[in-house]
């Protein structure tokens, strides 16, 4: 028989603990992390290393180990995620594969021990304790506010998606075999200790994940133990493995990763089609036919000279116009990134203050969360497709789906389309938008548009989307 008022008393205690923890997190956060700007956040993340030193000596070049021995920082790191957090999250409904993987490294290979369907915390804890399995929890920023705050600022700082995973490994165990990743990795040690070994890359700045056999990787270039409050960075392609030493009950760390598919090669694949399309409208050389039967030939060596000269001509054009438009990469980033962190108590974004009028002064807000692109009109299926200006933003993105992809392909088109938030304007609005995006305040009447009606229309449209303040 339940104790009198048991459930309510329990909930009351839970609320007190949560409020207490939130206050502790806020106090720690103020002391160790600076959220004033993306720059200050990154600076506090890698402190005491200066960002200019980091990018000159470490970024994409070699690992960086920052061992701090700072109790305040250790307490803050621990508040980001702890093993007991999983109990509460499992009650909200987590699923194997989507949210959690459990795995163990056996004889240099990864053994996945997932069950089917929903995660039961008691079963998860049993596999953790008895099978010495590592718990890998995907994208904790969906549930943990402080990680949302950190990763949102890092996405502004890098201009690239930033994901995360939590790894909880019992003592005397290893979750993953030696491998390398296709992302830049920052590791924050949250609880316990983890013994790391890093090796020289077999593929520098790798473009994919790969497992490497022990006999191929040689001796470690770095070997150390991470303790709470410590930070480790290594470039993509760095081979690594880590285990929880015996005598340490378990280890918890979070990997914060970025710069997947964000190389010059990716940018060129995205931007070159637009450059070719624009150039072909003006230069007859690109509109002349390819030789007869070229597509049927095995060896097209004879045509490479012509192709080389066209590529040189494109390079000359680019150097003179200095205009290379990325649309898909830009759009993918803005559609899939985190929305701005506005604090636990804040309401969803709604336009605030006065309506913009002709004599109003306006200023862009959430600059880091909005982009302008010029693209063919997506709503016009005529043969002649006019170019339009599109403003995309991430203010209405859903934190709950951040970095999760979509498992159901049918849902991708439906949901994928609804993820694009923004506005569409005639190409004549481009200069006026650039005025607003320059960062300073501007009077509506001074916008670079021909009529007052257009000026008011532009300001009102941006205000309705919460992109400007009056």
JSON list of N, CA, C and O in Angstrom, two decimals, residues 248-283:
[
{"chain": "A", "resi": 248, "resn": "UNK", "atom": "N", "xyz": [37.96, 2.43, -11.08]},
{"chain": "A", "resi": 248, "resn": "UNK", "atom": "CA", "xyz": [37.11, 3.62, -11.27]},
{"chain": "A", "resi": 248, "resn": "UNK", "atom": "C", "xyz": [35.71, 3.08, -11.57]},
{"chain": "A", "resi": 248, "resn": "UNK", "atom": "O", "xyz": [35.54, 2.31, -12.51]},
{"chain": "A", "resi": 249, "resn": "UNK", "atom": "N", "xyz": [34.71, 3.46, -10.77]},
{"chain": "A", "resi": 249, "resn": "UNK", "atom": "CA", "xyz": [33.40, 2.80, -10.93]},
{"chain": "A", "resi": 249, "resn": "UNK", "atom": "C", "xyz": [32.85, 2.92, -12.36]},
{"chain": "A", "resi": 249, "resn": "UNK", "atom": "O", "xyz": [32.37, 1.96, -12.93]},
{"chain": "A", "resi": 250, "resn": "UNK", "atom": "N", "xyz": [32.92, 4.10, -12.95]},
{"chain": "A", "resi": 250, "resn": "UNK", "atom": "CA", "xyz": [32.56, 4.27, -14.36]},
{"chain": "A", "resi": 250, "resn": "UNK", "atom": "C", "xyz": [33.04, 5.63, -14.83]},
{"chain": "A", "resi": 250, "resn": "UNK", "atom": "O", "xyz": [33.43, 6.48, -14.02]},
{"chain": "A", "resi": 251, "resn": "UNK", "atom": "N", "xyz": [33.04, 5.83, -16.15]},
{"chain": "A", "resi": 251, "resn": "UNK", "atom": "CA", "xyz": [33.45, 7.11, -16.74]},
{"chain": "A", "resi": 251, "resn": "UNK", "atom": "C", "xyz": [32.31, 7.66, -17.59]},
{"chain": "A", "resi": 251, "resn": "UNK", "atom": "O", "xyz": [31.64, 6.89, -18.29]},
{"chain": "A", "resi": 252, "resn": "UNK", "atom": "N", "xyz": [32.09, 8.96, -17.51]},
{"chain": "A", "resi": 252, "resn": "UNK", "atom": "CA", "xyz": [31.14, 9.64, -18.41]},
{"chain": "A", "resi": 252, "resn": "UNK", "atom": "C", "xyz": [31.86, 10.76, -19.12]},
{"chain": "A", "resi": 252, "resn": "UNK", "atom": "O", "xyz": [32.50, 11.59, -18.48]},
{"chain": "A", "resi": 253, "resn": "UNK", "atom": "N", "xyz": [31.79, 10.76, -20.45]},
{"chain": "A", "resi": 253, "resn": "UNK", "atom": "CA", "xyz": [32.31, 11.92, -21.19]},
{"chain": "A", "resi": 253, "resn": "UNK", "atom": "C", "xyz": [31.32, 12.27, -22.31]},
{"chain": "A", "resi": 253, "resn": "UNK", "atom": "O", "xyz": [30.51, 11.45, -22.72]},
{"chain": "A", "resi": 254, "resn": "UNK", "atom": "N", "xyz": [31.38, 13.52, -22.75]},
{"chain": "A", "resi": 254, "resn": "UNK", "atom": "CA", "xyz": [30.57, 13.96, -23.88]},
{"chain": "A", "resi": 254, "resn": "UNK", "atom": "C", "xyz": [31.51, 14.36, -25.01]},
{"chain": "A", "resi": 254, "resn": "UNK", "atom": "O", "xyz": [32.53, 15.02, -24.78]},
{"chain": "A", "resi": 255, "resn": "UNK", "atom": "N", "xyz": [31.21, 13.89, -26.22]},
{"chain": "A", "resi": 255, "resn": "UNK", "atom": "CA", "xyz": [31.98, 14.33, -27.40]},
{"chain": "A", "resi": 255, "resn": "UNK", "atom": "C", "xyz": [31.13, 15.39, -28.11]},
{"chain": "A", "resi": 255, "resn": "UNK", "atom": "O", "xyz": [29.95, 15.15, -28.41]},
{"chain": "A", "resi": 256, "resn": "UNK", "atom": "N", "xyz": [31.74, 16.54, -28.33]},
{"chain": "A", "resi": 256, "resn": "UNK", "atom": "CA", "xyz": [31.07, 17.61, -29.09]},
{"chain": "A", "resi": 256, "resn": "UNK", "atom": "C", "xyz": [31.79, 17.69, -30.43]},
{"chain": "A", "resi": 256, "resn": "UNK", "atom": "O", "xyz": [33.01, 17.90, -30.48]},
{"chain": "A", "resi": 257, "resn": "UNK", "atom": "N", "xyz": [31.06, 17.46, -31.52]},
{"chain": "A", "resi": 257, "resn": "UNK", "atom": "CA", "xyz": [31.74, 17.31, -32.82]},
{"chain": "A", "resi": 257, "resn": "UNK", "atom": "C", "xyz": [31.18, 18.26, -33.86]},
{"chain": "A", "resi": 257, "resn": "UNK", "atom": "O", "xyz": [29.99, 18.62, -33.83]},
{"chain": "A", "resi": 258, "resn": "UNK", "atom": "N", "xyz": [32.04, 18.67, -34.78]},
{"chain": "A", "resi": 258, "resn": "UNK", "atom": "CA", "xyz": [31.64, 19.63, -35.82]},
{"chain": "A", "resi": 258, "resn": "UNK", "atom": "C", "xyz": [32.45, 19.43, -37.09]},
{"chain": "A", "resi": 258, "resn": "UNK", "atom": "O", "xyz": [33.36, 18.61, -37.15]},
{"chain": "A", "resi": 259, "resn": "UNK", "atom": "N", "xyz": [32.11, 20.20, -38.12]},
{"chain": "A", "resi": 259, "resn": "UNK", "atom": "CA", "xyz": [32.83, 20.24, -39.41]},
{"chain": "A", "resi": 259, "resn": "UNK", "atom": "C", "xyz": [32.73, 18.93, -40.20]},
{"chain": "A", "resi": 259, "resn": "UNK", "atom": "O", "xyz": [33.65, 18.56, -40.90]},
{"chain": "A", "resi": 260, "resn": "UNK", "atom": "N", "xyz": [31.57, 18.26, -40.12]},
{"chain": "A", "resi": 260, "resn": "UNK", "atom": "CA", "xyz": [31.35, 17.11, -41.00]},
{"chain": "A", "resi": 260, "resn": "UNK", "atom": "C", "xyz": [30.95, 17.61, -42.38]},
{"chain": "A", "resi": 260, "resn": "UNK", "atom": "O", "xyz": [30.09, 18.49, -42.51]},
{"chain": "A", "resi": 261, "resn": "UNK", "atom": "N", "xyz": [31.61, 17.08, -43.42]},
{"chain": "A", "resi": 261, "resn": "UNK", "atom": "CA", "xyz": [31.31, 17.49, -44.81]},
{"chain": "A", "resi": 261, "resn": "UNK", "atom": "C", "xyz": [31.32, 19.01, -44.97]},
{"chain": "A", "resi": 261, "resn": "UNK", "atom": "O", "xyz": [30.41, 19.59, -45.56]},
{"chain": "A", "resi": 262, "resn": "UNK", "atom": "N", "xyz": [32.37, 19.63, -44.44]},
{"chain": "A", "resi": 262, "resn": "UNK", "atom": "CA", "xyz": [32.44, 21.10, -44.47]},
{"chain": "A", "resi": 262, "resn": "UNK", "atom": "C", "xyz": [33.79, 21.56, -45.01]},
{"chain": "A", "resi": 262, "resn": "UNK", "atom": "O", "xyz": [34.36, 22.54, -44.54]},
{"chain": "A", "resi": 263, "resn": "UNK", "atom": "N", "xyz": [34.29, 20.83, -46.01]},
{"chain": "A", "resi": 263, "resn": "UNK", "atom": "CA", "xyz": [35.62, 21.12, -46.57]},
{"chain": "A", "resi": 263, "resn": "UNK", "atom": "C", "xyz": [35.49, 21.97, -47.84]},
{"chain": "A", "resi": 263, "resn": "UNK", "atom": "O", "xyz": [34.38, 22.20, -48.34]},
{"chain": "A", "resi": 264, "resn": "UNK", "atom": "N", "xyz": [36.64, 22.41, -48.36]},
{"chain": "A", "resi": 264, "resn": "UNK", "atom": "CA", "xyz": [36.63, 23.14, -49.64]},
{"chain": "A", "resi": 264, "resn": "UNK", "atom": "C", "xyz": [36.03, 22.28, -50.74]},
{"chain": "A", "resi": 264, "resn": "UNK", "atom": "O", "xyz": [35.33, 22.78, -51.63]},
{"chain": "A", "resi": 265, "resn": "UNK", "atom": "N", "xyz": [36.32, 20.98, -50.70]},
{"chain": "A", "resi": 265, "resn": "UNK", "atom": "CA", "xyz": [35.75, 20.06, -51.71]},
{"chain": "A", "resi": 265, "resn": "UNK", "atom": "C", "xyz": [34.23, 20.07, -51.67]},
{"chain": "A", "resi": 265, "resn": "UNK", "atom": "O", "xyz": [33.57, 20.15, -52.71]},
{"chain": "A", "resi": 266, "resn": "UNK", "atom": "N", "xyz": [33.66, 20.02, -50.45]},
{"chain": "A", "resi": 266, "resn": "UNK", "atom": "CA", "xyz": [32.20, 20.05, -50.31]},
{"chain": "A", "resi": 266, "resn": "UNK", "atom": "C", "xyz": [31.63, 21.37, -50.81]},
{"chain": "A", "resi": 266, "resn": "UNK", "atom": "O", "xyz": [30.58, 21.41, -51.46]},
{"chain": "A", "resi": 267, "resn": "UNK", "atom": "N", "xyz": [32.34, 22.47, -50.47]},
{"chain": "A", "resi": 267, "resn": "UNK", "atom": "CA", "xyz": [31.86, 23.79, -50.87]},
{"chain": "A", "resi": 267, "resn": "UNK", "atom": "C", "xyz": [31.86, 23.93, -52.40]},
{"chain": "A", "resi": 267, "resn": "UNK", "atom": "O", "xyz": [30.92, 24.48, -52.99]},
{"chain": "A", "resi": 268, "resn": "UNK", "atom": "N", "xyz": [32.92, 23.42, -53.04]},
{"chain": "A", "resi": 268, "resn": "UNK", "atom": "CA", "xyz": [32.99, 23.49, -54.51]},
{"chain": "A", "resi": 268, "resn": "UNK", "atom": "C", "xyz": [31.88, 22.66, -55.15]},
{"chain": "A", "resi": 268, "resn": "UNK", "atom": "O", "xyz": [31.24, 23.09, -56.12]},
{"chain": "A", "resi": 269, "resn": "UNK", "atom": "N", "xyz": [31.64, 21.46, -54.62]},
{"chain": "A", "resi": 269, "resn": "UNK", "atom": "CA", "xyz": [30.55, 20.62, -55.16]},
{"chain": "A", "resi": 269, "resn": "UNK", "atom": "C", "xyz": [29.22, 21.35, -55.06]},
{"chain": "A", "resi": 269, "resn": "UNK", "atom": "O", "xyz": [28.35, 21.18, -55.91]},
{"chain": "A", "resi": 270, "resn": "UNK", "atom": "N", "xyz": [29.05, 22.16, -54.04]},
{"chain": "A", "resi": 270, "resn": "UNK", "atom": "CA", "xyz": [27.81, 22.89, -53.82]},
{"chain": "A", "resi": 270, "resn": "UNK", "atom": "C", "xyz": [27.72, 24.13, -54.71]},
{"chain": "A", "resi": 270, "resn": "UNK", "atom": "O", "xyz": [26.65, 24.44, -55.24]},
{"chain": "A", "resi": 271, "resn": "UNK", "atom": "N", "xyz": [28.84, 24.82, -54.86]},
{"chain": "A", "resi": 271, "resn": "UNK", "atom": "CA", "xyz": [28.80, 26.15, -55.50]},
{"chain": "A", "resi": 271, "resn": "UNK", "atom": "C", "xyz": [29.10, 26.15, -57.00]},
{"chain": "A", "resi": 271, "resn": "UNK", "atom": "O", "xyz": [28.62, 27.04, -57.72]},
{"chain": "A", "resi": 272, "resn": "UNK", "atom": "N", "xyz": [29.88, 25.18, -57.50]},
{"chain": "A", "resi": 272, "resn": "UNK", "atom": "CA", "xyz": [30.27, 25.18, -58.92]},
{"chain": "A", "resi": 272, "resn": "UNK", "atom": "C", "xyz": [29.07, 25.10, -59.88]},
{"chain": "A", "resi": 272, "resn": "UNK", "atom": "O", "xyz": [29.04, 25.80, -60.89]},
{"chain": "A", "resi": 273, "resn": "UNK", "atom": "N", "xyz": [28.04, 24.26, -59.59]},
{"chain": "A", "resi": 273, "resn": "UNK", "atom": "CA", "xyz": [26.91, 24.22, -60.53]},
{"chain": "A", "resi": 273, "resn": "UNK", "atom": "C", "xyz": [26.30, 25.60, -60.80]},
{"chain": "A", "resi": 273, "resn": "UNK", "atom": "O", "xyz": [25.98, 25.94, -61.94]},
{"chain": "A", "resi": 274, "resn": "UNK", "atom": "N", "xyz": [26.17, 26.41, -59.74]},
{"chain": "A", "resi": 274, "resn": "UNK", "atom": "CA", "xyz": [25.61, 27.76, -59.91]},
{"chain": "A", "resi": 274, "resn": "UNK", "atom": "C", "xyz": [26.52, 28.64, -60.77]},
{"chain": "A", "resi": 274, "resn": "UNK", "atom": "O", "xyz": [26.04, 29.42, -61.61]},
{"chain": "A", "resi": 275, "resn": "UNK", "atom": "N", "xyz": [27.83, 28.53, -60.55]},
{"chain": "A", "resi": 275, "resn": "UNK", "atom": "CA", "xyz": [28.80, 29.31, -61.33]},
{"chain": "A", "resi": 275, "resn": "UNK", "atom": "C", "xyz": [28.72, 28.92, -62.80]},
{"chain": "A", "resi": 275, "resn": "UNK", "atom": "O", "xyz": [28.72, 29.78, -63.69]},
{"chain": "A", "resi": 276, "resn": "UNK", "atom": "N", "xyz": [28.64, 27.62, -63.09]},
{"chain": "A", "resi": 276, "resn": "UNK", "atom": "CA", "xyz": [28.54, 27.13, -64.48]},
{"chain": "A", "resi": 276, "resn": "UNK", "atom": "C", "xyz": [27.25, 27.63, -65.12]},
{"chain": "A", "resi": 276, "resn": "UNK", "atom": "O", "xyz": [27.23, 28.12, -66.25]},
{"chain": "A", "resi": 277, "resn": "UNK", "atom": "N", "xyz": [26.16, 27.54, -64.37]},
{"chain": "A", "resi": 277, "resn": "UNK", "atom": "CA", "xyz": [24.85, 27.97, -64.88]},
{"chain": "A", "resi": 277, "resn": "UNK", "atom": "C", "xyz": [24.85, 29.45, -65.24]},
{"chain": "A", "resi": 277, "resn": "UNK", "atom": "O", "xyz": [24.41, 29.84, -66.33]},
{"chain": "A", "resi": 278, "resn": "UNK", "atom": "N", "xyz": [25.40, 30.29, -64.33]},
{"chain": "A", "resi": 278, "resn": "UNK", "atom": "CA", "xyz": [25.44, 31.74, -64.59]},
{"chain": "A", "resi": 278, "resn": "UNK", "atom": "C", "xyz": [26.37, 32.06, -65.76]},
{"chain": "A", "resi": 278, "resn": "UNK", "atom": "O", "xyz": [26.05, 32.93, -66.60]},
{"chain": "A", "resi": 279, "resn": "UNK", "atom": "N", "xyz": [27.51, 31.39, -65.83]},
{"chain": "A", "resi": 279, "resn": "UNK", "atom": "CA", "xyz": [28.48, 31.67, -66.90]},
{"chain": "A", "resi": 279, "resn": "UNK", "atom": "C", "xyz": [27.93, 31.25, -68.26]},
{"chain": "A", "resi": 279, "resn": "UNK", "atom": "O", "xyz": [28.14, 31.93, -69.27]},
{"chain": "A", "resi": 280, "resn": "UNK", "atom": "N", "xyz": [27.21, 30.12, -68.28]},
{"chain": "A", "resi": 280, "resn": "UNK", "atom": "CA", "xyz": [26.67, 29.62, -69.56]},
{"chain": "A", "resi": 280, "resn": "UNK", "atom": "C", "xyz": [25.67, 30.60, -70.17]},
{"chain": "A", "resi": 280, "resn": "UNK", "atom": "O", "xyz": [25.50, 30.65, -71.39]},
{"chain": "A", "resi": 281, "resn": "UNK", "atom": "N", "xyz": [25.03, 31.40, -69.32]},
{"chain": "A", "resi": 281, "resn": "UNK", "atom": "CA", "xyz": [24.08, 32.39, -69.85]},
{"chain": "A", "resi": 281, "resn": "UNK", "atom": "C", "xyz": [24.80, 33.49, -70.62]},
{"chain": "A", "resi": 281, "resn": "UNK", "atom": "O", "xyz": [24.25, 34.10, -71.52]},
{"chain": "A", "resi": 282, "resn": "UNK", "atom": "N", "xyz": [26.08, 33.74, -70.24]},
{"chain": "A", "resi": 282, "resn": "UNK", "atom": "CA", "xyz": [26.83, 34.86, -70.83]},
{"chain": "A", "resi": 282, "resn": "UNK", "atom": "C", "xyz": [27.90, 34.44, -71.82]},
{"chain": "A", "resi": 282, "resn": "UNK", "atom": "O", "xyz": [28.30, 35.22, -72.67]},
{"chain": "A", "resi": 283, "resn": "UNK", "atom": "N", "xyz": [28.40, 33.21, -71.70]},
{"chain": "A", "resi": 283, "resn": "UNK", "atom": "CA", "xyz": [29.56, 32.80, -72.53]},
{"chain": "A", "resi": 283, "resn": "UNK", "atom": "C", "xyz": [29.17, 31.64, -73.45]},
{"chain": "A", "resi": 283, "resn": "UNK", "atom": "O", "xyz": [28.81, 30.55, -72.98]}
]
